[in-house]
Tab-separated table of C-alpha atoms and ligand atoms in Angstrom:
chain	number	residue	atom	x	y	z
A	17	UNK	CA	0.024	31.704	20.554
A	18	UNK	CA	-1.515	30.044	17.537
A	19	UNK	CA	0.906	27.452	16.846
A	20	UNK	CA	-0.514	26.732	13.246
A	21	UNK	CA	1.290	29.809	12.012
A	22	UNK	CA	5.013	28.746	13.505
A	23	UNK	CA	7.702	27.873	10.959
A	24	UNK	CA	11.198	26.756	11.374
A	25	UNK	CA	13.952	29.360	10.428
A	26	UNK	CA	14.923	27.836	7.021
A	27	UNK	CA	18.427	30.044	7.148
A	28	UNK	CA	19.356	28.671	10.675
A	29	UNK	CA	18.618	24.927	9.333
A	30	UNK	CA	21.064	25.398	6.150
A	31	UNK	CA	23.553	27.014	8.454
A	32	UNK	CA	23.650	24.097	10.275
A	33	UNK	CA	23.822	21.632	7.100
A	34	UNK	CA	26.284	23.565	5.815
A	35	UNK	CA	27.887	23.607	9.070
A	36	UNK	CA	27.988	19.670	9.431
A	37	UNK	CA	29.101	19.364	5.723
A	38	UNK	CA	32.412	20.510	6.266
A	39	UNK	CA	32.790	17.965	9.099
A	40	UNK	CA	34.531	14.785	6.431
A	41	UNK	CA	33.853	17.255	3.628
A	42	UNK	CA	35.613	15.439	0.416
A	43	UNK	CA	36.895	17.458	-2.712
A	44	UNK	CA	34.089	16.494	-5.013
A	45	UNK	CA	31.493	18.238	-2.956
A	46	UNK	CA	30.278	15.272	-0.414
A	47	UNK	CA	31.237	13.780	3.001
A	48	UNK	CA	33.187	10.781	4.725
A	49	UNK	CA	31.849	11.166	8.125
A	50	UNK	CA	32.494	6.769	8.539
A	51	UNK	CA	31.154	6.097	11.726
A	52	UNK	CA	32.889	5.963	14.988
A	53	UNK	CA	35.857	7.302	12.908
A	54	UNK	CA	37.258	11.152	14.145
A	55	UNK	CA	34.757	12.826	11.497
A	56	UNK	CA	31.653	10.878	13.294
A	57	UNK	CA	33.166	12.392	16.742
A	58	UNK	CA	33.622	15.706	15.767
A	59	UNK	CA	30.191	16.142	14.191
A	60	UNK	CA	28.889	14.446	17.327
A	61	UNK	CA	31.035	17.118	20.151
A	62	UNK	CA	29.277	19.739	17.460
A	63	UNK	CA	25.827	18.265	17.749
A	64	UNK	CA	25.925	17.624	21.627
A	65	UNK	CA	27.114	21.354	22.182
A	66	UNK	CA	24.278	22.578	19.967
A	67	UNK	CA	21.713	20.372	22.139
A	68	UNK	CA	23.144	21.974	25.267
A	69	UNK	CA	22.991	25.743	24.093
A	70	UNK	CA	18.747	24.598	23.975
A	71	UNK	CA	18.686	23.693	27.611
A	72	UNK	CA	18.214	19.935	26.219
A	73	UNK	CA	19.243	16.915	28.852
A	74	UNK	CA	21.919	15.254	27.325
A	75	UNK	CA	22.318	11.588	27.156
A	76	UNK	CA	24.183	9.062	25.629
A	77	UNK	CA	23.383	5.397	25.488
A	78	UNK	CA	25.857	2.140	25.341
A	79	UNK	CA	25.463	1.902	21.964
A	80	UNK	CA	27.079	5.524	21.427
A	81	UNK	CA	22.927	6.770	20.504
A	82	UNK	CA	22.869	10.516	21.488
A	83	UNK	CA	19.295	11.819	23.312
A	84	UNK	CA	18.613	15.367	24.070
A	85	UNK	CA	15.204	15.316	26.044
A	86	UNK	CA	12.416	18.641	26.420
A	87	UNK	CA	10.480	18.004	29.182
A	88	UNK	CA	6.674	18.316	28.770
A	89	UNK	CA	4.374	19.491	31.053
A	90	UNK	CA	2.971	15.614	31.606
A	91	UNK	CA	6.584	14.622	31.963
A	92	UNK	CA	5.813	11.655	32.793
A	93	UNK	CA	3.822	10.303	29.402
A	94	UNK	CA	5.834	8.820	26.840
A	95	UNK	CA	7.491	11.007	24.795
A	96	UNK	CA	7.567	11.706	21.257
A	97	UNK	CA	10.637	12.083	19.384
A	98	UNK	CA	12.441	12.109	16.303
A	99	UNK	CA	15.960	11.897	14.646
A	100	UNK	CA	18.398	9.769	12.194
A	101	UNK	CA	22.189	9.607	11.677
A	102	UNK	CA	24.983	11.294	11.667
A	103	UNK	CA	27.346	8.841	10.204
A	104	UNK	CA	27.712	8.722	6.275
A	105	UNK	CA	29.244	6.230	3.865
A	106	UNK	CA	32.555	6.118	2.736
A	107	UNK	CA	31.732	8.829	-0.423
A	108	UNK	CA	28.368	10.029	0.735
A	109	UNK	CA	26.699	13.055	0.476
A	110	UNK	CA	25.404	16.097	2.355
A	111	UNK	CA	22.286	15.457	3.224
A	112	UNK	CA	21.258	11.830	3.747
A	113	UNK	CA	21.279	11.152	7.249
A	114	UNK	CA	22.435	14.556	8.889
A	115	UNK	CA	19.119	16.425	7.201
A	116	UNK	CA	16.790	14.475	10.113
A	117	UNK	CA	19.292	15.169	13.050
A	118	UNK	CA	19.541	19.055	12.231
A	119	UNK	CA	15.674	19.324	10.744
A	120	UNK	CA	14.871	18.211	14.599
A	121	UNK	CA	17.179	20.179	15.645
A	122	UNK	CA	15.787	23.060	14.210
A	123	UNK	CA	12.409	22.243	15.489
A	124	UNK	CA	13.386	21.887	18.902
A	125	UNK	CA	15.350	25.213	18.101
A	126	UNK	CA	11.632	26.611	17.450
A	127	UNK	CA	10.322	25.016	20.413
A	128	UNK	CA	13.125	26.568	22.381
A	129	UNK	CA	12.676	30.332	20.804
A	130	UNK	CA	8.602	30.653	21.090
A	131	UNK	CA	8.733	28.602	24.562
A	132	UNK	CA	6.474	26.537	23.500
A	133	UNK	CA	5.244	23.936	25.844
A	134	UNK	CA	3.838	20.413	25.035
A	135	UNK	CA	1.700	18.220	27.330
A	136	UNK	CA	4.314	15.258	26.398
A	137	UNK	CA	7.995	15.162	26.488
A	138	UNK	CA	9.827	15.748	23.145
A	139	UNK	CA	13.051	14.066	22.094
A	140	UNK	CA	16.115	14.574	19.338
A	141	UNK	CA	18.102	11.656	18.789
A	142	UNK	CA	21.525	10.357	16.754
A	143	UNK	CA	21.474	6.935	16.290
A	144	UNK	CA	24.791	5.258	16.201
A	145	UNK	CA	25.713	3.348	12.687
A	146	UNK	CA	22.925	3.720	10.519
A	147	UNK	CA	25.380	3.391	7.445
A	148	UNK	CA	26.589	-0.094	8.224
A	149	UNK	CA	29.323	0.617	5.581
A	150	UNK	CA	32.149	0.611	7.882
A	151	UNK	CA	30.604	-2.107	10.422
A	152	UNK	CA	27.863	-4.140	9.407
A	153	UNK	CA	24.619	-4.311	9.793
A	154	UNK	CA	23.152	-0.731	9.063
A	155	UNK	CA	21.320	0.499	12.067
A	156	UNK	CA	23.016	-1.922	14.667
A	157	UNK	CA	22.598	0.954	17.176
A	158	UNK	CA	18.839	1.584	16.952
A	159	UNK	CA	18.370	-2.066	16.133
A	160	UNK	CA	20.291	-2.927	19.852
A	161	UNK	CA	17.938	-0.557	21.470
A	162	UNK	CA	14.872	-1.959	20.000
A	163	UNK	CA	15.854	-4.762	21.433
A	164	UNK	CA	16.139	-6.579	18.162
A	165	UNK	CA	19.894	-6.996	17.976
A	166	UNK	CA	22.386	-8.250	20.523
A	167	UNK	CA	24.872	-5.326	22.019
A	168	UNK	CA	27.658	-7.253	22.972
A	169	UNK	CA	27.545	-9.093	19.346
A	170	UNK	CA	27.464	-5.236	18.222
A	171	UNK	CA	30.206	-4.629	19.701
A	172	UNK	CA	32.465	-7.227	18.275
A	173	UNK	CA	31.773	-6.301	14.696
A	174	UNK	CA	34.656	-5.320	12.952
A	175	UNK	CA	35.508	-2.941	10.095
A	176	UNK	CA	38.043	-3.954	6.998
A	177	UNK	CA	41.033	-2.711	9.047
A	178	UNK	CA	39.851	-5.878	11.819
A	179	UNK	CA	39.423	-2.179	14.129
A	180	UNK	CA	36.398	-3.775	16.677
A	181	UNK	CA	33.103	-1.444	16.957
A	182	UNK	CA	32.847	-1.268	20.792
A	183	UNK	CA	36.572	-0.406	20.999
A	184	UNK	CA	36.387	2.872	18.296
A	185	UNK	CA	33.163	3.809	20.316
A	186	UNK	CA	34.803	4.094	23.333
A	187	UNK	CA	37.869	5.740	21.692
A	188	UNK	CA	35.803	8.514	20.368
A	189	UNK	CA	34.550	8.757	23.920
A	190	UNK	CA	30.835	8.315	23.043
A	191	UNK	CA	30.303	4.694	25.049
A	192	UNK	CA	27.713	5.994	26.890
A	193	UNK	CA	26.470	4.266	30.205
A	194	UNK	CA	22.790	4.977	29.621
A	195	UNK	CA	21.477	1.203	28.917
A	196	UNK	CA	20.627	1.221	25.343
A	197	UNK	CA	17.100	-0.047	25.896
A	198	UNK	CA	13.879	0.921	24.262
A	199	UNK	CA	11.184	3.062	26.772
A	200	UNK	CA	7.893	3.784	25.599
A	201	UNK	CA	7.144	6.102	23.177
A	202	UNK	CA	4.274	7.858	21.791
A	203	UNK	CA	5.389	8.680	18.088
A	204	UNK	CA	8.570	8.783	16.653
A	205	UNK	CA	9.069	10.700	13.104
A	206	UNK	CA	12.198	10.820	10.677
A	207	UNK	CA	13.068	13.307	8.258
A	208	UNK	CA	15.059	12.082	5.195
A	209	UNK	CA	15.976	12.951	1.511
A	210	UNK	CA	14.234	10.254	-1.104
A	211	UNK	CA	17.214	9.341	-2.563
A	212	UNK	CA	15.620	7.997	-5.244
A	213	UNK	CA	13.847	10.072	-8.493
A	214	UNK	CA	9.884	9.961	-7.659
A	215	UNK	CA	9.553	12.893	-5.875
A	216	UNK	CA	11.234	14.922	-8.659
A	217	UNK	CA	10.117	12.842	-11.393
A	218	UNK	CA	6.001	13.956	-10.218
A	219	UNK	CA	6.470	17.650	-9.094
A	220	UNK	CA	5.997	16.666	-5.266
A	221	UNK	CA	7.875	18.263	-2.209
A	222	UNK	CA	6.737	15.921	0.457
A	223	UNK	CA	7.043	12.189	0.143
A	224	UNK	CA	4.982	10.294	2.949
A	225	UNK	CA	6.585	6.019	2.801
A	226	UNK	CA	3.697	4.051	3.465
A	227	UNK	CA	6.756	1.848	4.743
A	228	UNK	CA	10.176	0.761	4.483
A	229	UNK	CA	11.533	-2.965	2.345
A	230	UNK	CA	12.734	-5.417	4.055
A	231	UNK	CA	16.547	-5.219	4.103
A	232	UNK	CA	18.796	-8.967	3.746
A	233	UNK	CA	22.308	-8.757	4.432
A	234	UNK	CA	24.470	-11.739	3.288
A	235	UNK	CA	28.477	-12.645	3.087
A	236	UNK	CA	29.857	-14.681	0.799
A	237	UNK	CA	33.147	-16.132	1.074
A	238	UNK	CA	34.758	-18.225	-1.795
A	239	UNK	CA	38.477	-20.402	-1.384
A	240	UNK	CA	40.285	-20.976	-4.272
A	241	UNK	CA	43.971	-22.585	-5.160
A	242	UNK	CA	46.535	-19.580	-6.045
A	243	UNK	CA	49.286	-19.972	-8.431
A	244	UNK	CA	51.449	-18.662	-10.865
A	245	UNK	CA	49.368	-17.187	-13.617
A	246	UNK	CA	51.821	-18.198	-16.266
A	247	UNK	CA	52.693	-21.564	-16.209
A	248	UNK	CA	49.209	-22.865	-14.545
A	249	UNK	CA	46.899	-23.979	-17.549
A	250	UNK	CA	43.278	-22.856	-17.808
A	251	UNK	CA	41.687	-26.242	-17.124
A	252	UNK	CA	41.994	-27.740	-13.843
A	253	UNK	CA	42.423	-24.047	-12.207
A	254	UNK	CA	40.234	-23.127	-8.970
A	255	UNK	CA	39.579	-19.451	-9.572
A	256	UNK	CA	38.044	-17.646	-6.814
A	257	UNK	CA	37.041	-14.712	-8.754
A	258	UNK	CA	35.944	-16.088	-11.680
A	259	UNK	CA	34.030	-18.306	-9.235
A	260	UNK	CA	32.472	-14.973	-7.759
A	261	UNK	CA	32.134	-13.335	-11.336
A	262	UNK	CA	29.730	-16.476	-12.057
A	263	UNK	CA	27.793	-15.699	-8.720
A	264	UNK	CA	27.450	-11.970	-8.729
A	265	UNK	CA	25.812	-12.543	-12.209
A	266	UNK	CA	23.553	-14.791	-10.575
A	267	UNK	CA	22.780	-11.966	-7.984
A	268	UNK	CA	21.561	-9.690	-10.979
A	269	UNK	CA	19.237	-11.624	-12.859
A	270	UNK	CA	17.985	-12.681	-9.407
A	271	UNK	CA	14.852	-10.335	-9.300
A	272	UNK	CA	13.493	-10.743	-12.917
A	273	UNK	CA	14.068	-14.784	-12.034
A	274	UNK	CA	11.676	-14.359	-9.179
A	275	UNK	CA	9.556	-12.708	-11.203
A	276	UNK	CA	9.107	-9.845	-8.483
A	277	UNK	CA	9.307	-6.359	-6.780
A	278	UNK	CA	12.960	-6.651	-5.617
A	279	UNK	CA	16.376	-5.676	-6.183
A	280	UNK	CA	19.387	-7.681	-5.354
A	281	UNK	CA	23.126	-6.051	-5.318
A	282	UNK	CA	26.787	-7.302	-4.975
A	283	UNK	CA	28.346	-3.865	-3.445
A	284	UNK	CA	31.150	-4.513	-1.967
A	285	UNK	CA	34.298	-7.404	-2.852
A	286	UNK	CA	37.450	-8.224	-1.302
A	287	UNK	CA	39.950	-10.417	-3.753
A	288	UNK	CA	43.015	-11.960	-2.448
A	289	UNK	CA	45.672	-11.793	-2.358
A	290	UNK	CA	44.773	-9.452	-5.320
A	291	UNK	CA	48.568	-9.400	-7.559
A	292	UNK	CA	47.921	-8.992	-11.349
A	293	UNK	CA	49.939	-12.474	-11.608
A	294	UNK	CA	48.500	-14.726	-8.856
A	295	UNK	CA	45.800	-16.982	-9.476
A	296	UNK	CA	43.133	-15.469	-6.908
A	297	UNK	CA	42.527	-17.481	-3.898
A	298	UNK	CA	39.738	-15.798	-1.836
A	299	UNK	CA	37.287	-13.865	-2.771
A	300	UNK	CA	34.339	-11.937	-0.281
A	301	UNK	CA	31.566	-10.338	-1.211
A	302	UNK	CA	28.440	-8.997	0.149
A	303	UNK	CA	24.368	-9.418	-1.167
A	304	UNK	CA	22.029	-7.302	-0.419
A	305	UNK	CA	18.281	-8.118	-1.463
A	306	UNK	CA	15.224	-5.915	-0.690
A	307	UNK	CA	11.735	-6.478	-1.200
A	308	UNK	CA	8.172	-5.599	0.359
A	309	UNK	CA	7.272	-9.080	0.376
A	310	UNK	CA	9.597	-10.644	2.588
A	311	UNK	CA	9.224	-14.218	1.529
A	312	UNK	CA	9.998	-13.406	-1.803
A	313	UNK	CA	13.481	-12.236	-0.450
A	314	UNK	CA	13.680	-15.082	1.253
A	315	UNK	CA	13.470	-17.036	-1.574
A	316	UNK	CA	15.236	-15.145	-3.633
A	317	UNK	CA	18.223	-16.205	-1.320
A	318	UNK	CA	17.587	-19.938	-1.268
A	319	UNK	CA	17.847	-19.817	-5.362
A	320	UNK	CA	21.043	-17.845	-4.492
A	321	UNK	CA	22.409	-20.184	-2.242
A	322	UNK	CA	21.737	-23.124	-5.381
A	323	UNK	CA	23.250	-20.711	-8.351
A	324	UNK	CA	26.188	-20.230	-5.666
A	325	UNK	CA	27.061	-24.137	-4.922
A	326	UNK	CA	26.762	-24.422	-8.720
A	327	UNK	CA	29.026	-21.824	-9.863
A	328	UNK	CA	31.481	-23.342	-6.575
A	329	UNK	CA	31.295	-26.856	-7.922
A	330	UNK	CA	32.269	-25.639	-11.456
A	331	UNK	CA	35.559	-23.983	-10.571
A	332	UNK	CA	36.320	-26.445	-7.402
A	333	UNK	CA	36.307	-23.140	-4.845
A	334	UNK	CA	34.679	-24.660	-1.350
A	335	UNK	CA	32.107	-21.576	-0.342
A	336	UNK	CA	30.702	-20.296	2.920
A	337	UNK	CA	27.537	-18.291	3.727
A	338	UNK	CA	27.150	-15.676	6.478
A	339	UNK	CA	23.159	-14.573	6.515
A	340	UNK	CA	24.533	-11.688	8.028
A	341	UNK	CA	21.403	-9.339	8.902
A	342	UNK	CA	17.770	-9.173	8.119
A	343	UNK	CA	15.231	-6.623	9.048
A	344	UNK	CA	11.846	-6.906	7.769
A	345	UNK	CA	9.752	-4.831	5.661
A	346	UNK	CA	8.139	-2.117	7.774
A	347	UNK	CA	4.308	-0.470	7.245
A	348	UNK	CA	4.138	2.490	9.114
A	349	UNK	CA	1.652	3.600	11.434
A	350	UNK	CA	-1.482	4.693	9.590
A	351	UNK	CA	-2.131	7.293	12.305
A	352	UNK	CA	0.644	9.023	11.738
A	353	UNK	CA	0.999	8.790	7.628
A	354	UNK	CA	-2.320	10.266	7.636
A	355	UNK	CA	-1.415	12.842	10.112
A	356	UNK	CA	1.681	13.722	7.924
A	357	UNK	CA	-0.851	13.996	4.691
A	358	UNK	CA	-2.918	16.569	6.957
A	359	UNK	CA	-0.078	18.742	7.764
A	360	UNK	CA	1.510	18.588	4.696
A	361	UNK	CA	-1.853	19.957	2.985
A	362	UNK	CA	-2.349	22.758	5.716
A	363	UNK	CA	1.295	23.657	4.989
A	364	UNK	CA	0.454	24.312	0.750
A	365	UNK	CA	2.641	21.820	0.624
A	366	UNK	CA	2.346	18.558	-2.297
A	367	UNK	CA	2.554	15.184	-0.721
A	368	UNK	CA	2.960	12.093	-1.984
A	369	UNK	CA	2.314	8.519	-1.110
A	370	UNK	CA	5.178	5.948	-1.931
A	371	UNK	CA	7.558	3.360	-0.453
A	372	UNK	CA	10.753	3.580	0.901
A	373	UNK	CA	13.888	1.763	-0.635
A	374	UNK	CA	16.562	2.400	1.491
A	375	UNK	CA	16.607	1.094	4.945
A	376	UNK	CA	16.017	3.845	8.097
A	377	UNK	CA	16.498	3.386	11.792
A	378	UNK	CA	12.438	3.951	11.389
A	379	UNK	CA	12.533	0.479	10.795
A	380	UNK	CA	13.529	-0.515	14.161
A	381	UNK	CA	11.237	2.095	15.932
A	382	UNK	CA	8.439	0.826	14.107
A	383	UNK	CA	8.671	-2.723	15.744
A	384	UNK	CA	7.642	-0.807	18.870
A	385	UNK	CA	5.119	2.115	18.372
A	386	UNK	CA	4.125	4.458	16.063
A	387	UNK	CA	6.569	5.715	13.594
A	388	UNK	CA	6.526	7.789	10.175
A	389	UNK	CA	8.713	9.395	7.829
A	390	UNK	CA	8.775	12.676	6.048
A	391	UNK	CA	10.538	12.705	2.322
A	392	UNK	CA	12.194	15.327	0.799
A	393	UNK	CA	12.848	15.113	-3.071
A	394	UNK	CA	16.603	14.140	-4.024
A	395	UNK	CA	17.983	16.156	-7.074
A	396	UNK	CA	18.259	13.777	-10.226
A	397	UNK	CA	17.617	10.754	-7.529
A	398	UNK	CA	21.124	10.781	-6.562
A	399	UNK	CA	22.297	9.400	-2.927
A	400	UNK	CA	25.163	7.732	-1.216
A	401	UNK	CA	27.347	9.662	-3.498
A	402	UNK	CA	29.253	13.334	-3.368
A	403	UNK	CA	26.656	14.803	-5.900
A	404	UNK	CA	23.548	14.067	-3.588
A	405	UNK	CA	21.941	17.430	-3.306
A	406	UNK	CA	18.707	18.605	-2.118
A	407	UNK	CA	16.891	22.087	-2.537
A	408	UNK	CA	17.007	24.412	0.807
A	409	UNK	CA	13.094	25.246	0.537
A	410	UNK	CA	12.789	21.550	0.327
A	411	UNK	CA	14.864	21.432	3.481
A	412	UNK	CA	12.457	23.846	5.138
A	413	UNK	CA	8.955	22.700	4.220
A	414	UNK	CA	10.577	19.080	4.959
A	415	UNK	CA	11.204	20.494	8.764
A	416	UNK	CA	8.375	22.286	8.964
A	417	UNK	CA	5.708	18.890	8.532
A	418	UNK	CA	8.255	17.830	10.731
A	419	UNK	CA	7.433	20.647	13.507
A	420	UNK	CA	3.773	20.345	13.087
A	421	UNK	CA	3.434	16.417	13.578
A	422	UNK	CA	5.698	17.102	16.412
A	423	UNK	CA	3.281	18.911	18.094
A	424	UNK	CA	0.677	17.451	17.334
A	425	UNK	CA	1.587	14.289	18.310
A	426	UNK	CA	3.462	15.849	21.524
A	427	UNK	CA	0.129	17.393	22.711
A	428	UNK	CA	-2.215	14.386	22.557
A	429	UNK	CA	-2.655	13.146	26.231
B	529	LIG	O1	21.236	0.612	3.332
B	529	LIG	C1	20.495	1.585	3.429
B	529	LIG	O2	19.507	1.723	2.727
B	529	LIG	C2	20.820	2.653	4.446
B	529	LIG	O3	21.625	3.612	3.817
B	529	LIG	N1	21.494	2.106	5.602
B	530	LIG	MN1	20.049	7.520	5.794
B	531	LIG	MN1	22.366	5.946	3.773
């Protein structure tokens, strides 16, 4: 068979999106699929059957990561595989995350249907917690298997609720016994949705990241005095919020004071105790800060930390720090992004060469062989909320580079 002229079945893949979408499917047209929660499971029983009805061997790791394995006829060379995540945030959207665990799906759904046999093993893989919206860090469950991050410190993150990560894994029955630990690989790819505007904003159906920013997670946590609102006078008040409202300020004008490529965000804030007439006394809030140049983020945090004391000292709130997470910025492998360019072209498909702002667990598999990404445009730029929305031909000709690199990569020996 000339393999050049396979294609994926572009129906079968949006039955299968479609499918997944109703799993946490919210009324304004996106998911909550949290992870670990009973959404996450049921998508994952789903996903695992689907594996199985492909004659894949099933496995899932410590960490909860889900494997389903092809042999090759070299079984024994490393394997080349590809995936992403399951899990979305809290109001996320249909396609980021779930579009590379079904697109490799659906090529290993090819594989399957025109028996097509590769010199090197080929792998599909879910990786636990990319999100890191209910427990943080983001990809804690590639990042363990890297080797980068510590399990057992995984496991004792906990969600707003104080509900502990390696408890709710084992409740939704996916605490695998598989070690999560890395083996060798020989190329790992990721299909994603942009979710940002470039791809639309040029005319291009393929976006090829030259690499991934580096990704700083930090936790702020502010103590105030709480009161009476009424008969406490302004001066002489310790105002946790008003405290954080100097800070989070601070966090904004952050990049332009650094004078570089980076963005810096305040996301997510707990006040307590939170009543209309109490004086707040604790605040939390995270900062996240992303740049290529990883000093410069760095740095950008040590200003932080200065604005932060300040803005503390002002209102007399004591302050604490948590530098939380850090993953640095990732250049993918050349091979590969080249290799992506090629099949992209032989497709008739337009490619383009760009950066990736959000954080994938491509970052992790970087750190320990070759690794790439494949872009798909996201409609007006949106993600990580219900509207997110990508075209189905974009779905397609996303999987089908996908298929293609897979194979090539799967039958170099
Ligand atoms: O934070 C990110 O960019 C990813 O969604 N975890
Ligand atoms: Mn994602
Ligand atoms: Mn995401």
């Amino acid at each position: 068979m000339d393999l050049s002229d396979l294609r994926v079945n572009g129906e079968r893949l949006r039955a299968s999106l479609e499918e997944m979408a109703k799993i946490g499917a919210t009324p304004g047209g996106g998911v909550q699929r949290l992870t670990l929660s009973d959404e996450d499971k049921r998508a994952r029983d789903l996903f695992v059957g689907r594996l199985e009805e492909i004659d894949l061997e099933v496995t899932v790791d410590e960490m909860g990561n889900i494997f389903g394995r092809r042999p090759g006829k070299n079984d024994e060379l490393p394997p080349v595989f590809s995936g992403s995540h399951i899990d979305s945030q809290p109001k996320g959207g249909r396609f980021d995350g779930i579009l590379g665990v079904m697109g490799a799906l659906e090529v290993m759904r090819t594989l399957h249907e025109n028996n097509v046999q590769t010199e090197r093993p080929v792998l599909i893989v879910d990786w636990t917690n990319e999100e890191g919206s209910r427990f943080a860090p983001a990809m804690v469950a590639s990042g363990v298997w890297a080797g980068k991050l510590d399990r057992d410190w995984a496991y004792s993150r906990t969600d707003r609720d104080g509900k502990v990560f390696g408890e709710e894994l084992e409740r939704i029955g996916y605490k695998g016994s598989a070690p999560a630990k890395a083996w060798p690989f020989h190329a790992y790819y990721e299909l994603h949705i942009e979710q940002g505007p470039v791809l639309e904003s040029i005319g291009k159906t393929i976006g090829i990241p030259k690499g991934i920013l580096c990704l700083h997670w930090y936790d702020v946590y502010i103590e105030g005095k709480a009161n009476q609102v009424g008969p406490t006078p302004m001066e002489g008040r310790n105002d946790a919020l008003c405290a954080a409202a100097e800070m989070i300020l601070a966090v904004q004008s952050v990049p332009a004071r650094m004078g570089g490529n980076m963005v810096a965000t305040v996301g997510e804030i707990q006040n307590y105790p939170n009543s209309r007439n109490i004086i707040p006394d604790g605040v939390h809030f995270t900062v996240d800060i992303r740049s290529w140049d990883d000093h410069l983020a760095i740095n950008a945090w040590e200003q932080l930390k200065i604005d932060f004391q300040a803005a503390a000292g002002k209102n007399g709130c004591p302050i604490r720090f948590e530098e939380t997470w850090r993953v640095e910025h990732t250049p993918f492998a050349e091979k590969l992004v080249g290799l992506l360019a090629q099949k992209a072209e032989a497709l008739g498909y337009s490619s383009h060469h760009m950066v990736s702002g959000a954080g994938h667990d491509a970052s992790y598999m970087n750190m320990l062989g070759d690794a790439a990404m494949i872009f798909i445009p996201s409609i007006g730029g949106r993600s990580h909320v219900e509207v997110e929305n990508s075209t189905w031909e974009d779905c397609e000709s996303g999987a089908n580079v996908l298929l293609h690199c897979m194979i090539e990569s799967a039958n170099e020996v």
